XYZ file of C-alpha atoms in Angstrom:
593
model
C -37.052 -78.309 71.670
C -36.938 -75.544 74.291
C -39.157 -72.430 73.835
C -35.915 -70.510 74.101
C -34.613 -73.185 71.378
C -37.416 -72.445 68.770
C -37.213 -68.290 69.766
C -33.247 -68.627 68.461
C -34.466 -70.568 65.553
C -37.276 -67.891 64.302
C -34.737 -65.207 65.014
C -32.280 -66.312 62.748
C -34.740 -67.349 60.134
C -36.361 -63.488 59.979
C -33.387 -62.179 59.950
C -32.129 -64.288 56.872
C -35.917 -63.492 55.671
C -34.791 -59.853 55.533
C -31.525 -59.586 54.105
C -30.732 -62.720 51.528
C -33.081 -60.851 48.932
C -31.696 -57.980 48.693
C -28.235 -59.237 48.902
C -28.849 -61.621 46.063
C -30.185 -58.786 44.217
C -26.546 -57.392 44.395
C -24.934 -60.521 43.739
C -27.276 -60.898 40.493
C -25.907 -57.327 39.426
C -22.207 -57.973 40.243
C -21.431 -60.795 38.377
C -23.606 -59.093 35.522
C -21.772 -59.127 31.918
C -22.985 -56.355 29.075
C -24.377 -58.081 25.813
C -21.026 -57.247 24.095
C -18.639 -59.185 27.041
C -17.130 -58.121 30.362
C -18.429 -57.084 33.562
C -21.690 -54.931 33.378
C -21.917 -51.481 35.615
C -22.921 -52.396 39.429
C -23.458 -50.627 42.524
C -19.516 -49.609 44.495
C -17.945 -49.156 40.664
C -16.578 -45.811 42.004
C -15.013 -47.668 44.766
C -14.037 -51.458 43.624
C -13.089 -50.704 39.443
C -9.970 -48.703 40.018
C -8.870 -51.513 42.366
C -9.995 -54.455 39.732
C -8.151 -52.559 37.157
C -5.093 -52.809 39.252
C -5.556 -56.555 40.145
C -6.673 -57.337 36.240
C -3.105 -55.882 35.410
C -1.063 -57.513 37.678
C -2.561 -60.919 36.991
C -2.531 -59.748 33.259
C -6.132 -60.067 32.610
C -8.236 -58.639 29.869
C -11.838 -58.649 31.957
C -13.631 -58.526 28.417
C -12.279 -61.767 27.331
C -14.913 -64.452 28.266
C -13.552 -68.121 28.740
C -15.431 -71.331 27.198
C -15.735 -74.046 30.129
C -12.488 -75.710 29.830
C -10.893 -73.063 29.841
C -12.611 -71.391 32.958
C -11.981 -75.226 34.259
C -8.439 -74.891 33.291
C -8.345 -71.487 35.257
C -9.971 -72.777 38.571
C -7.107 -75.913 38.476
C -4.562 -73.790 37.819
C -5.153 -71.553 40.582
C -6.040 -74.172 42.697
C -2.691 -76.072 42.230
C -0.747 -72.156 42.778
C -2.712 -71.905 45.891
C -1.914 -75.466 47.554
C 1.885 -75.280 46.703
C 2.136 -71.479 48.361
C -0.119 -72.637 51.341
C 2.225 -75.777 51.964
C 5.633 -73.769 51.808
C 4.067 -71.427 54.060
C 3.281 -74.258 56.685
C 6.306 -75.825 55.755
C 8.771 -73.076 56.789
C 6.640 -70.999 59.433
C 8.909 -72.232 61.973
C 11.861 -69.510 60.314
C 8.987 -66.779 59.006
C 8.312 -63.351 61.017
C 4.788 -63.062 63.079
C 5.449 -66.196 65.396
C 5.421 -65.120 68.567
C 4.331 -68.372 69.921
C 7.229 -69.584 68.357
C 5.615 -72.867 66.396
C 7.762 -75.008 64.387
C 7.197 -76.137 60.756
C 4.585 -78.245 60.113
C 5.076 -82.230 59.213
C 5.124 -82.741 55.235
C 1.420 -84.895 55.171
C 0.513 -82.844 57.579
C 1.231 -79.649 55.467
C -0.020 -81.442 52.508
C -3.116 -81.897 54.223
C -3.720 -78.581 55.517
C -2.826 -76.770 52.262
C -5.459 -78.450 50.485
C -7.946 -78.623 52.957
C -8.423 -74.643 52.762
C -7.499 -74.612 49.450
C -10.777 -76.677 48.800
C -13.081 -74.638 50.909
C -12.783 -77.901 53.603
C -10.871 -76.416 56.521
C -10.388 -80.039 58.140
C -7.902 -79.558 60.555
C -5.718 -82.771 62.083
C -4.076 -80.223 64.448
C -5.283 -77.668 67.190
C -4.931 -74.468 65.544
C -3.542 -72.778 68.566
C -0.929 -75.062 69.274
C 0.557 -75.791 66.045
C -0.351 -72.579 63.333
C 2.105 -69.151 63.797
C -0.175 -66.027 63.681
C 1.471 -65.316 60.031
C 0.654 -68.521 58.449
C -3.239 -67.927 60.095
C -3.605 -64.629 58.035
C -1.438 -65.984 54.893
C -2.002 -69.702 54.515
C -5.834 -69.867 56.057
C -7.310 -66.098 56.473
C -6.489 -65.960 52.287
C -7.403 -69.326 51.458
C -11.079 -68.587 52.752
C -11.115 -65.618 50.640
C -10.198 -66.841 47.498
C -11.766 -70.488 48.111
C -14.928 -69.317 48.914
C -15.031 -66.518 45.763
C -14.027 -69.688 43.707
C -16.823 -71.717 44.138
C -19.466 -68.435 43.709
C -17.901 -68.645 40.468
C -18.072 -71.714 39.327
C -22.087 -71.520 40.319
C -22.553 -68.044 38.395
C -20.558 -69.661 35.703
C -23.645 -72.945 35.586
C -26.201 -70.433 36.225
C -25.172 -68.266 32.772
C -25.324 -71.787 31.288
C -28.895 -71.704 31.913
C -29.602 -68.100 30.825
C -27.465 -67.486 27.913
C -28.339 -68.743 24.579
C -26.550 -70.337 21.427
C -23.243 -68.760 23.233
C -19.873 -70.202 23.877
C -18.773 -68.870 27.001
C -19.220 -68.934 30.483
C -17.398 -65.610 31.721
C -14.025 -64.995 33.091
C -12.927 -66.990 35.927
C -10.432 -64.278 37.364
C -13.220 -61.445 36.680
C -15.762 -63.752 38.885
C -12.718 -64.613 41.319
C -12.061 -60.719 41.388
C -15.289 -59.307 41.979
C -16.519 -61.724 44.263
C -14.191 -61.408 46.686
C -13.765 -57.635 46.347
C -17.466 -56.721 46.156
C -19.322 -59.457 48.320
C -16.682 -61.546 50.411
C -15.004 -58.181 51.784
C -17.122 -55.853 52.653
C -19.278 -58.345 54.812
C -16.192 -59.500 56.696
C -14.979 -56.255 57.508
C -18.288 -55.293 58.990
C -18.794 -58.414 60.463
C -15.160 -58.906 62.008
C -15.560 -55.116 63.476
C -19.285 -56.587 65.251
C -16.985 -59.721 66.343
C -14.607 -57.485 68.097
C -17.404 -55.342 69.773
C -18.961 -58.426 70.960
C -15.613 -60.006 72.608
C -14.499 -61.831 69.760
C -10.353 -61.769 70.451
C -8.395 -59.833 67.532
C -4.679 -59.152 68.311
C -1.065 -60.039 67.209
C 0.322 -60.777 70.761
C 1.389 -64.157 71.298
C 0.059 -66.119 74.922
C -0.548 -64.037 77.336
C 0.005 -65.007 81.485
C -2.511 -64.419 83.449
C -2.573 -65.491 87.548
C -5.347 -67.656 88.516
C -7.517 -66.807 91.022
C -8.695 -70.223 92.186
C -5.055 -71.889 93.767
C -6.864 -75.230 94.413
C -6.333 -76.590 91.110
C -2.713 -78.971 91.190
C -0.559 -79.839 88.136
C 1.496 -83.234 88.384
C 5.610 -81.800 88.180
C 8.656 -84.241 87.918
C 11.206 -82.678 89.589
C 15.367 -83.717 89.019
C 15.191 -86.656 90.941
C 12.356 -88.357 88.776
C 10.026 -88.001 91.822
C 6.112 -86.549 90.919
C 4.855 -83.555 93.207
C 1.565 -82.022 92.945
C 1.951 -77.994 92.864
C -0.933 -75.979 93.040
C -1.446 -73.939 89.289
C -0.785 -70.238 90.021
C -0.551 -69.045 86.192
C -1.973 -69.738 82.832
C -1.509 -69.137 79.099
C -4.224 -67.412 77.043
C -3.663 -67.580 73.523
C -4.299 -64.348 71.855
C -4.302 -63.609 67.738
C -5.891 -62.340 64.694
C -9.271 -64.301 65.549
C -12.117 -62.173 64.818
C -11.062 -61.469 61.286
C -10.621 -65.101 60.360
C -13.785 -66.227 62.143
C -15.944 -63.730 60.192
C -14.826 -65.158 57.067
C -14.702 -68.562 57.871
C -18.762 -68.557 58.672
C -19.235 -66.044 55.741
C -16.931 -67.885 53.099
C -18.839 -71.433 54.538
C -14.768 -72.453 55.213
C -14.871 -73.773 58.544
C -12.045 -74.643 60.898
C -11.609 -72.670 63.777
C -8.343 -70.700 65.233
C -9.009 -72.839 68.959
C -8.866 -75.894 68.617
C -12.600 -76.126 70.027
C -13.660 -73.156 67.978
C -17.236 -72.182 68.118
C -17.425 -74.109 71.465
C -14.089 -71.661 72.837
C -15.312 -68.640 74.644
C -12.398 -66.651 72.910
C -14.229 -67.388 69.007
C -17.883 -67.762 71.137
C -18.125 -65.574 74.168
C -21.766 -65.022 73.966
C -25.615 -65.424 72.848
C -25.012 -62.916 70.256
C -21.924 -64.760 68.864
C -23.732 -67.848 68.751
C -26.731 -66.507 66.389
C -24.515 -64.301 64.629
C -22.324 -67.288 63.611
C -24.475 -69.475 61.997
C -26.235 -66.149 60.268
C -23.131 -65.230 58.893
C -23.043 -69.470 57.063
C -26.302 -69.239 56.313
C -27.024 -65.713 53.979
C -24.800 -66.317 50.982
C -26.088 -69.702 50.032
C -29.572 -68.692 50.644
C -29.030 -65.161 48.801
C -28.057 -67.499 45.969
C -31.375 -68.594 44.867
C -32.471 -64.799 44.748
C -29.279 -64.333 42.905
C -29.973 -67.401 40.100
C -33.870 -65.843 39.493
C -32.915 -62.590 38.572
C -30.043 -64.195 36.084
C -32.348 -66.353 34.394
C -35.331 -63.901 34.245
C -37.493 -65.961 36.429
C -37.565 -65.421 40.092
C -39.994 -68.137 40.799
C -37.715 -70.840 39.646
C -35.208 -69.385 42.668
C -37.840 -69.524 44.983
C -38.691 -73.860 44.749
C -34.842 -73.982 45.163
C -34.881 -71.955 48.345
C -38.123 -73.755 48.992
C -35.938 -77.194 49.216
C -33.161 -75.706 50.769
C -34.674 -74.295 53.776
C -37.240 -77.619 53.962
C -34.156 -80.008 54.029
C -32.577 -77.522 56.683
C -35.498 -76.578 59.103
C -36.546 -80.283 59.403
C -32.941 -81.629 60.252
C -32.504 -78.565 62.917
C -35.750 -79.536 64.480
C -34.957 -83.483 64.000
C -31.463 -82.926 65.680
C -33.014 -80.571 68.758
C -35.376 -82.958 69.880
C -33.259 -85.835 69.480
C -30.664 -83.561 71.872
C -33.183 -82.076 73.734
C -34.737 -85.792 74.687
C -31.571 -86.520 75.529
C -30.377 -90.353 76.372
C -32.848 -92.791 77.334
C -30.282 -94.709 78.821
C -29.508 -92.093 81.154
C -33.101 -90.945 81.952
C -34.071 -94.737 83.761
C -31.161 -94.015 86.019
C -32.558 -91.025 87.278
C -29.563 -89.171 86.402
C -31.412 -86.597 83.586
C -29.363 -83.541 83.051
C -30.655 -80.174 83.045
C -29.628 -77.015 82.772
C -30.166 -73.345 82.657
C -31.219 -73.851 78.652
C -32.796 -77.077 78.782
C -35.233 -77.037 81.402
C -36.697 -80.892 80.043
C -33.369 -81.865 80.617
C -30.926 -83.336 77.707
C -28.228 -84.815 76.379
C -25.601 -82.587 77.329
C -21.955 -83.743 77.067
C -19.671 -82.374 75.164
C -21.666 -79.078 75.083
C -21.316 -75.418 76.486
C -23.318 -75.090 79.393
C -23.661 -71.613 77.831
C -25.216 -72.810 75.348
C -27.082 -76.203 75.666
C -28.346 -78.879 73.264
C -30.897 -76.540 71.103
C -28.219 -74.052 70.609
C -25.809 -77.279 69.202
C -28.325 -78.379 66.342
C -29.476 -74.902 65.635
C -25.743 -74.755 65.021
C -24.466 -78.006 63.832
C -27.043 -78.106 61.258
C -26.255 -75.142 59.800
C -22.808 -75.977 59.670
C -23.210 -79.202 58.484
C -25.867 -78.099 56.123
C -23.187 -75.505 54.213
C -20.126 -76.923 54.047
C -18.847 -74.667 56.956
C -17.884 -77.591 59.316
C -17.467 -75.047 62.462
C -18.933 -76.399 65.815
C -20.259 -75.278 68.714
C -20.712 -78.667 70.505
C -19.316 -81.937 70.122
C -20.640 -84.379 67.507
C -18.993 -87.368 68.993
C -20.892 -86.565 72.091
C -24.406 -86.411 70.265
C -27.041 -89.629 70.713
C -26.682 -92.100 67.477
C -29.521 -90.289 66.111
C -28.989 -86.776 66.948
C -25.116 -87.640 65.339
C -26.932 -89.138 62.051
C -28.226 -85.537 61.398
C -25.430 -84.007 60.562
C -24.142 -86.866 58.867
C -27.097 -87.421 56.871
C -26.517 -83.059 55.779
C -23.777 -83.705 54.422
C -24.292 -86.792 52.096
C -27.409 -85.167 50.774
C -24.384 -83.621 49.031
C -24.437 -80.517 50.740
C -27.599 -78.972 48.802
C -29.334 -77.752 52.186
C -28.662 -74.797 51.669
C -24.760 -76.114 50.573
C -21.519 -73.845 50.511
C -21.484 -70.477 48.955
C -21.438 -71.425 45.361
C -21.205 -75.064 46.105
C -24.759 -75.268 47.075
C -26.437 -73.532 44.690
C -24.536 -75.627 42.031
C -25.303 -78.912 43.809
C -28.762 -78.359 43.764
C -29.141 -76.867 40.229
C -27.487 -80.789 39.444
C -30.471 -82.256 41.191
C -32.812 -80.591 39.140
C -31.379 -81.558 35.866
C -31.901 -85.141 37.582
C -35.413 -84.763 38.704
C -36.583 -83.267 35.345
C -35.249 -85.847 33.816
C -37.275 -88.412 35.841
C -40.117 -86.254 35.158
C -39.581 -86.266 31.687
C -39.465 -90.423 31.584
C -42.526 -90.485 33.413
C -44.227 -88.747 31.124
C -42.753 -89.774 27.900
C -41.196 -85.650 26.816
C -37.681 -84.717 26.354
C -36.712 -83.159 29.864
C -36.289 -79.735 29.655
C -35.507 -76.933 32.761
C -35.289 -73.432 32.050
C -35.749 -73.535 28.173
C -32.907 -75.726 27.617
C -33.554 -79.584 26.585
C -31.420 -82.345 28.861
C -30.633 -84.637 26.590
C -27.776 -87.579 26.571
C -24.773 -85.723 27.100
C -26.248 -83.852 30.008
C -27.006 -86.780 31.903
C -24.206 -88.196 31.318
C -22.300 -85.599 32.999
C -25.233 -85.554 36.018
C -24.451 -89.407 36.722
C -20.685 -88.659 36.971
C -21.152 -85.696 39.885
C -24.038 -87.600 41.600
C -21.434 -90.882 41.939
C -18.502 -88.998 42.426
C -19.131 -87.918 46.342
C -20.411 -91.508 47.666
C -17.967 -93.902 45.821
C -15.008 -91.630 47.208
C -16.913 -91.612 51.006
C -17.396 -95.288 50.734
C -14.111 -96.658 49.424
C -11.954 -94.743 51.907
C -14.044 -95.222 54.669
C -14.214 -99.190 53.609
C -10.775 -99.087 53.283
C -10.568 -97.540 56.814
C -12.400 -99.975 58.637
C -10.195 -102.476 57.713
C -6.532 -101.948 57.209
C -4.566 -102.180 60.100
C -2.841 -98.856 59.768
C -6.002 -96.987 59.950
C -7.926 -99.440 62.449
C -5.247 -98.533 65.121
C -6.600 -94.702 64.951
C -9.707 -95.353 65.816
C -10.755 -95.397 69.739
C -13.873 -96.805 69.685
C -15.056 -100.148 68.285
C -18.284 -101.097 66.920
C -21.071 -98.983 65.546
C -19.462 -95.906 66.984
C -16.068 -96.316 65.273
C -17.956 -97.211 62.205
C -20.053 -93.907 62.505
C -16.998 -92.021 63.166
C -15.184 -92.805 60.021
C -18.219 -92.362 57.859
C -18.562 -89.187 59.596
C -14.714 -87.519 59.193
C -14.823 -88.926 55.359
C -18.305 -87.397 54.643
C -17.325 -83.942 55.983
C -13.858 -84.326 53.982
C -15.394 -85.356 50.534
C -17.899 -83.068 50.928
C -15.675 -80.221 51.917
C -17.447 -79.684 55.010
C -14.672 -79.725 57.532
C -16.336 -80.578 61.043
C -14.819 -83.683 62.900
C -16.398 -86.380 64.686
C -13.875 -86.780 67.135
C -13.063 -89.801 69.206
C -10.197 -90.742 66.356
C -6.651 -89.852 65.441
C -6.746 -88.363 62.212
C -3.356 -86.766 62.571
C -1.866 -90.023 61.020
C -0.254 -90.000 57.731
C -2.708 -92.281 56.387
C -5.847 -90.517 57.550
C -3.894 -87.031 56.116
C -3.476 -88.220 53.027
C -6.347 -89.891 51.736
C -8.764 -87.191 53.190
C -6.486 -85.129 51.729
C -6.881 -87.253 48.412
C -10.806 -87.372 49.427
C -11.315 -83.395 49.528
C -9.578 -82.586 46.059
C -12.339 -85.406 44.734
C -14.983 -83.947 46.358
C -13.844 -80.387 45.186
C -12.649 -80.855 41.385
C -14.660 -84.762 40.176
C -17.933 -82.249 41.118
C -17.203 -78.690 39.713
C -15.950 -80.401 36.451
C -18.608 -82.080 35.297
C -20.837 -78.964 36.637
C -18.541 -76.692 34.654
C -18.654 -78.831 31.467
C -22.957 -79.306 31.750
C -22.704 -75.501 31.443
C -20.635 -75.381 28.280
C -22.909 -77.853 26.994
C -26.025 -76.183 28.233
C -24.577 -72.407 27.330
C -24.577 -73.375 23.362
C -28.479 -74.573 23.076
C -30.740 -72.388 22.059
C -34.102 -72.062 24.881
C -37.456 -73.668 23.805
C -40.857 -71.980 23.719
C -43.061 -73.653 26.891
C -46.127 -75.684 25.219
C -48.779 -77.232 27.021
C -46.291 -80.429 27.720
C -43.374 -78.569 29.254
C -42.975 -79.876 33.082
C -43.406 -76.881 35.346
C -40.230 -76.230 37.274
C -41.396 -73.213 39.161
C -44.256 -75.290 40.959
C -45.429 -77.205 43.997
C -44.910 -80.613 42.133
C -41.598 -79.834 41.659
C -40.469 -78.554 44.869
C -41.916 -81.952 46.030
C -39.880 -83.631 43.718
C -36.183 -82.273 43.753
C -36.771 -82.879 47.401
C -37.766 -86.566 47.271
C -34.469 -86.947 44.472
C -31.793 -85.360 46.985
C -33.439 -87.591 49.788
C -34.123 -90.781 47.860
C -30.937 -90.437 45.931
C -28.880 -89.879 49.126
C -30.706 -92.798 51.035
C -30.257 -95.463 48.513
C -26.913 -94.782 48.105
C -25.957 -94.513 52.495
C -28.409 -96.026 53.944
C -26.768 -99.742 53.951
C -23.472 -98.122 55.805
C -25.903 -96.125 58.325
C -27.972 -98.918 59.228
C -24.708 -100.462 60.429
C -23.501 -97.215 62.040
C -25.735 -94.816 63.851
C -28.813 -96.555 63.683
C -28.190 -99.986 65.094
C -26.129 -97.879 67.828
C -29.406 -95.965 68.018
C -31.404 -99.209 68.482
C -29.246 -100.835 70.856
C -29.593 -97.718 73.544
């Protein structure tokens, strides 16, 4: 990697240094619950209560009523069904709804299907170009909300796993609409607003108008016109359309809320989302803080910072070694290219590079400081291409997101994905050396595991079928542009980033078919509810044992060994399981350069 490359990287890397402990210091106190039930006193109660109050009312809530898992499970469905069927009318009928000046009609039934419950999941896949085919209304209603409320969900269900852990002989996990409430009110919120009033300071566009015409200064560029007669002229382009809208405010929360998507059609790669350096750090900052506040945030709850600190440890291992993995494999660029002479270079890659389907602005270390962060949460926004990446430099990303996005993961999702992998890697501790596993206090025992096994097979079998499925019925061969390895790679890729609610795209496919909208559609409610359940229920199951005293046999879980080995289970795990359908995809394509 550049020097310039590495300089953005220890930026971003202080500056989440400085402010993730603190903040999940505040997230520890604000999901807090007194020793009798309900929400404990936290910093902003003068500020956020007497608006609680009023939401706990009109949803008809009694905050000091604690749920047992299936009934926080039942909670989380239930709003998660309201919030697909709202989101798909929405899209459905935007065509006849007020703030449209751009006048877009209603969206196709799969299509709205597919949309609804790809924010709805925390995904954000989008089949469609955003500022072609979404009204300005159903941007603020169907998608702004969405990565509110989608994003507060999952920090729920991971507070809800992590009071598993701390809580003894109990019965209950919380209240999902308290955790849902104060989440987004007290965390979610405040952020954005701050961070969508930066946005707009830094060029970020944030309006209501609809396109706006602008007259071009360069006249040499022609469009092709048909004129009455059926006869094609060549006119030179004197105007153009920019597309304006509420952008900054649903950026912010889409990089903040890990949602993804983008309001272009290109978005972190359009100058409108992007327009500078600033942008470009602040972006994958903004991805990046919540999940890794979360390990702060699950050390205080338990009473035992140093057990936080080997999950960050993992998290930011898995994460600095596939951005600097996917910036030299950029950076290098194409061999291919390089023996014809024809080495591109730019202003940010002085080595040269590979760089198509990348901003100029920007270059090739900018696109895996970026794409692995995205890829790495479950945020999914871009700022380059990943079609256009070498085999290998496209297997990064890839590989992120079947590690089952642990590295750091979503906000909530993460820190629940890897708190999984630790039940599985004391467990393999404990066989090794003959004990009952046992992490935090609590023993793992048969049930546990049982539960484990179902969310570790529920993400690849769903990736694997649909993709198999893909590669060979006709329907869903005929939306795929490129053959061999590449097409291969490209279907692993767009199912991956469904299932695992990531959101980013490939490219280089149709996947505005109804097939491809419905079963990634079908592929990001798995990967959403076949994971939290079984997380939810080890929690209930967890939440009623009482905590062991340590003894000179206990397995240290706040150590060196075991940072070394929850990161050998989330790597082993994921390459046993991919490795077969990779070999065929990105790394023969690799090997054949």
């Amino acid at each position: 990697m550049t020097a310039q490359g590495i300089a953005q990287l220890i930026v971003m890397f202080v500056a989440l240094a400085v402010l993730c402990p603190p903040l999940g210091r505040y997230m520890a106190r604000v999901y807090a619950h007194d020793p009798d039930g309900g929400p404990a006193p936290s910093p902003g109660d003068r500020v956020f209560l007497p608006v609680e109050r009023a939401v706990y009312r009109l949803l008809r809530v009694a905050p000091r009523r604690e749920q047992r898992w299936n009934v926080y499970a039942l909670s989380l469905l239930g709003f998660s069904l309201f919030s697909v069927v709202v989101s798909y009318l929405i899209l459905r009928v935007q065509g006849s709804l007020p703030l449209n000046p751009t006048d877009r009609v209603a969206v196709a039934p799969f299509g709205a299907f597919n949309a609804a419950v790809s924010f709805t999941t925390n995904t954000n896949w989008q089949w469609f170009s955003g500022e072609q085919t979404i009204s300005h209304l159903s941007q603020m209603t169907a998608f702004t909300v969405q990565n509110f409320v989608s994003a507060a969900a999952g920090m729920a269900v991971a507070v809800a796993i992590i009071r598993g852990f701390a809580r003894r002989q109990g019965r209950t996990l919380g209240n999902f609409w308290v955790d849902l409430v104060r989440g987004t009110l007290r965390i979610l919120v405040p952020i954005s607003f701050v961070g969508a009033v930066v946005l707009v300071g830094l060029g970020v566009t944030q309006n209501l108008r609809g396109d706006t015409t602008a007259t071009t200064v360069d006249h040499s560029v022609t469009a092709t016109v048909v004129d009455s007669n059926g006869r094609e002229t060549s006119e030179p382009v004197t105007h153009q359309q920019i597309p304006g809208g509420p952008v900054a405010s649903q950026v912010v929360i889409r990089d903040l809320g890990t949602n993804g998507g983008g309001f272009y059609n290109t978005n972190g790669a359009h100058p409108f989302e992007n327009p500078n350096g600033w942008t470009n750090l602040l972006a994958p900052f903004l991805m990046l803080v919540i999940p890794f506040a979360f390990p702060f945030a699950f050390g205080r709850m338990v009473g035992q910072p140093r057990q936080g600190l080997v999950l960050l440890g993992v998290m930011v291992t898995l994460l600095a070694v596939s951005t600097l993995l996917m910036g030299f494999m950029e950076t290098g660029g194409n061999p291919a290219v390089s023996e014809l002479g024809a080495s591109q270079a730019s202003a940010t890659s002085t080595v040269g590079g590979n760089l198509e389907g990348k901003e100029t602005r920007f270059g090739p270390a900018s696109c895996a400081m970026y794409g692995a962060a995205a890829t790495g949460t479950s945020t999914g926004s871009v700022n380059c291409m990943h079609d256009s990446l070498t085999p290998a430099g496209g297997a990064v990303p890839m590989v992120l997101m079947m590690l089952g996005e642990v590295s750091p993961g979503g906000v909530g999702a993460g820190a629940m994905g890897i708190l999984i992998n630790a039940l599985l890697a004391v467990f393999i501790a404990g066989l090794m050396v003959g004990r009952t596993p046992e992490y935090l206090g609590k023993k793992i025992q048969a049930n546990e595991m049982k539960l484990v096994v179902l969310y570790i097979v529920a993400m690849p079998v769903t990736v694997l079928v649909l993709s198999a499925l893909s590669v060979v019925l006709p329907t869903a061969v005929a939306s795929m542009a490129n053959p061999g390895p590449h097409g291969l790679s490209e279907v692993l890729y767009n199912f991956a980033s469904a299932v695992n609610n990531n959101g980013s795209g490939f490219g280089g496919m149709n996947a505005g078919t109804d097939w491809y909208t419905l079963t990634q559609g079908i592929g990001m409610l798995a990967g959403r509810f076949l994971l939290i359940i079984p997380a939810l229920a080890i929690g209930g199951s967890l939440v009623r044992k009482n905590k062991v005293p340590v003894t000179a046999g206990t397995f240290p879980t706040d150590s060196p060994l075991f940072f070394g080995l929850l990161t050998g289970v989330i790597v082993i795990v994921a390459g046993l399981t991919f490795f077969p359908a990779l070999a065929l995809g990105p790394v023969v394509e690799q090997l054949g350069l």
